[in-house]
Amino acid sequence: MGARAAAGRHAARVPAGRAHPRRRRPGDGRGRAGGRAGRDDLREGTVADGEAGLLGLAVGPPEGDAPGAVFVYRTAPDGNEVLRGTLAGRELSALTPVVEGIPAASNHDGGRIAFGPDGYLYVATGDAQREGTSQDPASLGGKILRVTVDGAPAPDNPDPGSPVWSLGHRNVQGLAWDATGRMLASEFGQNTFDELNVIVPGGNYGWPDVEGAGGADAGFVDPVTTWATDDASPSGLAVTREGAYLAGLRGQALLRVPFVTPDGGTGADAFGEPQALLTDRGRLRAVLPDPANPPGEDGSAVLFVLTNNTDGRGDPREGDDRLLRVRVQPTG
């Protein structure tokens, strides 16, 4: 069974300087200070260097311990960190640290943060191009972390004293959960395979010993789907009732991976053949379900998809970049 995706007639242009706050390199003597407004903190204390910068955003769920609070993942002068603030109208409060000490570099910074169905905050970090980081349980690099809204290790983590939920990652870019609570993550490979993984507590996903499948005999968790790196570079990730949707950068497509059954499953046999949609929009950075439109019983869903053609690696067209609103509809 395939699917089709249709964009709405009006694609919203992302206003420069509003969707992505301006980022100034530190060095002018104005570092982060207590009581400073969050806007100024993000502008003056965020290091924009290569793939580093202001990378992730999440809002505390209404039923959680920090309803409406704003959480950001950013690169600071001394490493990557997760910060927390409150938004009143257009004013962002001073930001307080939640997680600090995440390794940072000009590449492989991770940056995706999301609240899971259990109410805890999940943080995807990169290996920061540091050898041994992903396999070192004491390092926060190359991991998926699971923490409370205050940054403490969440209850029932594999190691009660550690925020680490899974390890052996290179550069996770997308996090999402399906209706059964199954957690999925999209991940950039090095030169061979990009991955879609089912995340299990304490799972080791093999990097840098394994890229793609083939690590199960050594105790690693194999991906459920892989692509050649030229065909995917899967950034954002969204899940509907009938499948996973990944925003492809180098692949320049919305990549659909259908679920074989609605009951979950952690192996590759629980997922169908990938399909490329929206192949005429260029590089795609992010995809999220439209919360105002619940998925249909027939598997249809409305998604927001963000293009990324003005990042220096794409071919911008008039009006880029754009926030697209599309409806996906299974066929067959």
Tab-separated table of C-alpha atoms in Angstrom, residues 188-308:
chain	number	residue	atom	x	y	z
A	188	PHE	CA	22.258	10.410	10.151
A	189	GLY	CA	24.823	7.854	9.043
A	190	GLN	CA	28.425	8.563	8.076
A	191	ASN	CA	29.026	7.524	4.472
A	192	THR	CA	26.922	4.392	4.035
A	193	PHE	CA	23.550	4.154	5.792
A	194	ASP	CA	21.028	6.497	7.376
A	195	GLU	CA	18.692	4.805	9.830
A	196	LEU	CA	15.214	4.584	11.297
A	197	ASN	CA	15.408	2.885	14.695
A	198	VAL	CA	12.972	1.582	17.265
A	199	ILE	CA	14.366	2.818	20.582
A	200	VAL	CA	14.348	0.434	23.526
A	201	PRO	CA	15.536	1.318	27.053
A	202	GLY	CA	19.238	0.621	27.436
A	203	GLY	CA	19.618	-0.267	23.759
A	204	ASN	CA	23.040	0.136	22.158
A	205	TYR	CA	22.744	1.176	18.497
A	206	GLY	CA	26.304	0.340	17.563
A	207	TRP	CA	28.032	3.529	16.468
A	208	PRO	CA	30.905	3.723	15.648
A	209	ASP	CA	31.369	-0.052	15.469
A	210	VAL	CA	28.404	-0.564	13.147
A	211	GLU	CA	26.681	1.669	10.613
A	212	GLY	CA	23.357	0.264	9.443
A	213	ALA	CA	22.379	-3.351	10.118
A	214	GLY	CA	24.659	-6.231	11.025
A	215	GLY	CA	25.411	-5.617	14.682
A	216	ALA	CA	22.839	-7.867	16.340
A	217	ASP	CA	25.318	-10.722	16.893
A	218	ALA	CA	27.531	-8.305	18.834
A	219	GLY	CA	24.657	-7.189	21.051
A	220	PHE	CA	23.726	-4.039	19.161
A	221	VAL	CA	20.199	-3.058	18.076
A	222	ASP	CA	19.784	-3.088	14.295
A	223	PRO	CA	17.790	-0.372	12.513
A	224	VAL	CA	14.389	-1.277	11.114
A	225	THR	CA	14.963	0.684	7.897
A	226	THR	CA	18.063	2.075	6.197
A	227	TRP	CA	18.800	4.304	3.215
A	228	ALA	CA	21.973	5.207	1.370
A	229	THR	CA	23.113	8.545	2.782
A	230	ASP	CA	22.609	10.234	-0.611
A	231	ASP	CA	18.962	9.149	-0.582
A	232	ALA	CA	17.848	10.377	2.813
A	233	SER	CA	19.708	12.395	5.493
A	234	PRO	CA	16.555	12.008	7.616
A	235	SER	CA	16.059	15.050	9.812
A	236	GLY	CA	12.635	15.500	11.431
A	237	LEU	CA	10.308	12.593	12.185
A	238	ALA	CA	6.539	12.371	12.588
A	239	VAL	CA	4.315	9.356	13.224
A	240	THR	CA	0.714	8.805	12.139
A	241	ARG	CA	-1.566	5.824	12.681
A	242	GLU	CA	-0.260	4.083	9.589
A	243	GLY	CA	3.405	4.996	9.306
A	244	ALA	CA	6.478	7.073	10.025
A	245	TYR	CA	7.321	10.170	7.980
A	246	LEU	CA	10.888	11.477	7.800
A	247	ALA	CA	12.033	14.824	6.386
A	248	GLY	CA	14.855	14.135	3.931
A	249	LEU	CA	17.598	16.704	3.387
A	250	ARG	CA	19.941	15.186	0.803
A	251	GLY	CA	17.110	12.916	-0.314
A	252	GLN	CA	14.887	15.967	-0.910
A	253	ALA	CA	11.720	14.045	-0.107
A	254	LEU	CA	9.254	13.236	2.620
A	255	LEU	CA	10.092	9.601	3.310
A	256	ARG	CA	7.220	7.358	4.382
A	257	VAL	CA	7.799	4.030	6.154
A	258	PRO	CA	4.461	2.209	6.615
A	259	PHE	CA	3.632	0.087	9.624
A	260	VAL	CA	2.828	-3.527	8.719
A	261	THR	CA	0.481	-3.901	11.698
A	262	PRO	CA	-1.014	-1.364	14.128
A	263	ASP	CA	0.177	-3.359	17.143
A	264	GLY	CA	3.822	-2.273	17.152
A	265	GLY	CA	6.937	-4.380	16.900
A	266	THR	CA	10.653	-3.727	17.226
A	267	GLY	CA	11.989	-5.659	14.236
A	268	ALA	CA	12.342	-4.764	10.586
A	269	ASP	CA	9.449	-7.094	9.717
A	270	ALA	CA	7.071	-4.676	11.467
A	271	PHE	CA	7.779	-2.030	8.798
A	272	GLY	CA	7.045	-1.913	5.095
A	273	GLU	CA	8.886	-0.655	2.042
A	274	PRO	CA	9.852	3.053	2.178
A	275	GLN	CA	8.201	5.483	-0.223
A	276	ALA	CA	9.317	8.995	-1.300
A	277	LEU	CA	6.720	11.797	-1.294
A	278	LEU	CA	6.940	15.590	-1.867
A	279	THR	CA	9.895	15.160	-4.180
A	280	ASP	CA	9.521	18.636	-5.735
A	281	ARG	CA	10.139	20.858	-2.700
A	282	GLY	CA	13.896	20.520	-2.266
A	283	ARG	CA	15.558	19.861	1.067
A	284	LEU	CA	13.174	19.077	3.945
A	285	ARG	CA	14.243	19.771	7.526
A	286	ALA	CA	11.308	19.064	9.833
A	287	VAL	CA	7.925	17.352	9.896
A	288	LEU	CA	5.277	17.444	12.622
A	289	PRO	CA	1.617	16.404	12.877
A	290	ASP	CA	-0.876	19.255	12.860
A	291	PRO	CA	-2.302	19.099	16.418
A	292	ALA	CA	-5.518	20.751	15.274
A	293	ASN	CA	-6.310	17.845	12.931
A	294	PRO	CA	-6.465	14.393	14.561
A	295	PRO	CA	-5.505	11.488	12.274
A	296	GLY	CA	-8.376	9.928	10.365
A	297	GLU	CA	-9.572	6.373	10.864
A	298	ASP	CA	-8.423	5.650	7.313
A	299	GLY	CA	-4.828	6.563	8.215
A	300	SER	CA	-4.943	10.034	6.696
A	301	ALA	CA	-3.176	12.838	8.542
A	302	VAL	CA	-2.250	16.499	8.201
A	303	LEU	CA	1.439	17.319	8.592
A	304	PHE	CA	3.517	20.480	8.752
A	305	VAL	CA	6.717	20.180	6.677
A	306	LEU	CA	9.534	22.738	6.771
A	307	THR	CA	11.814	23.188	3.756
A	308	ASN	CA	15.530	23.929	4.185
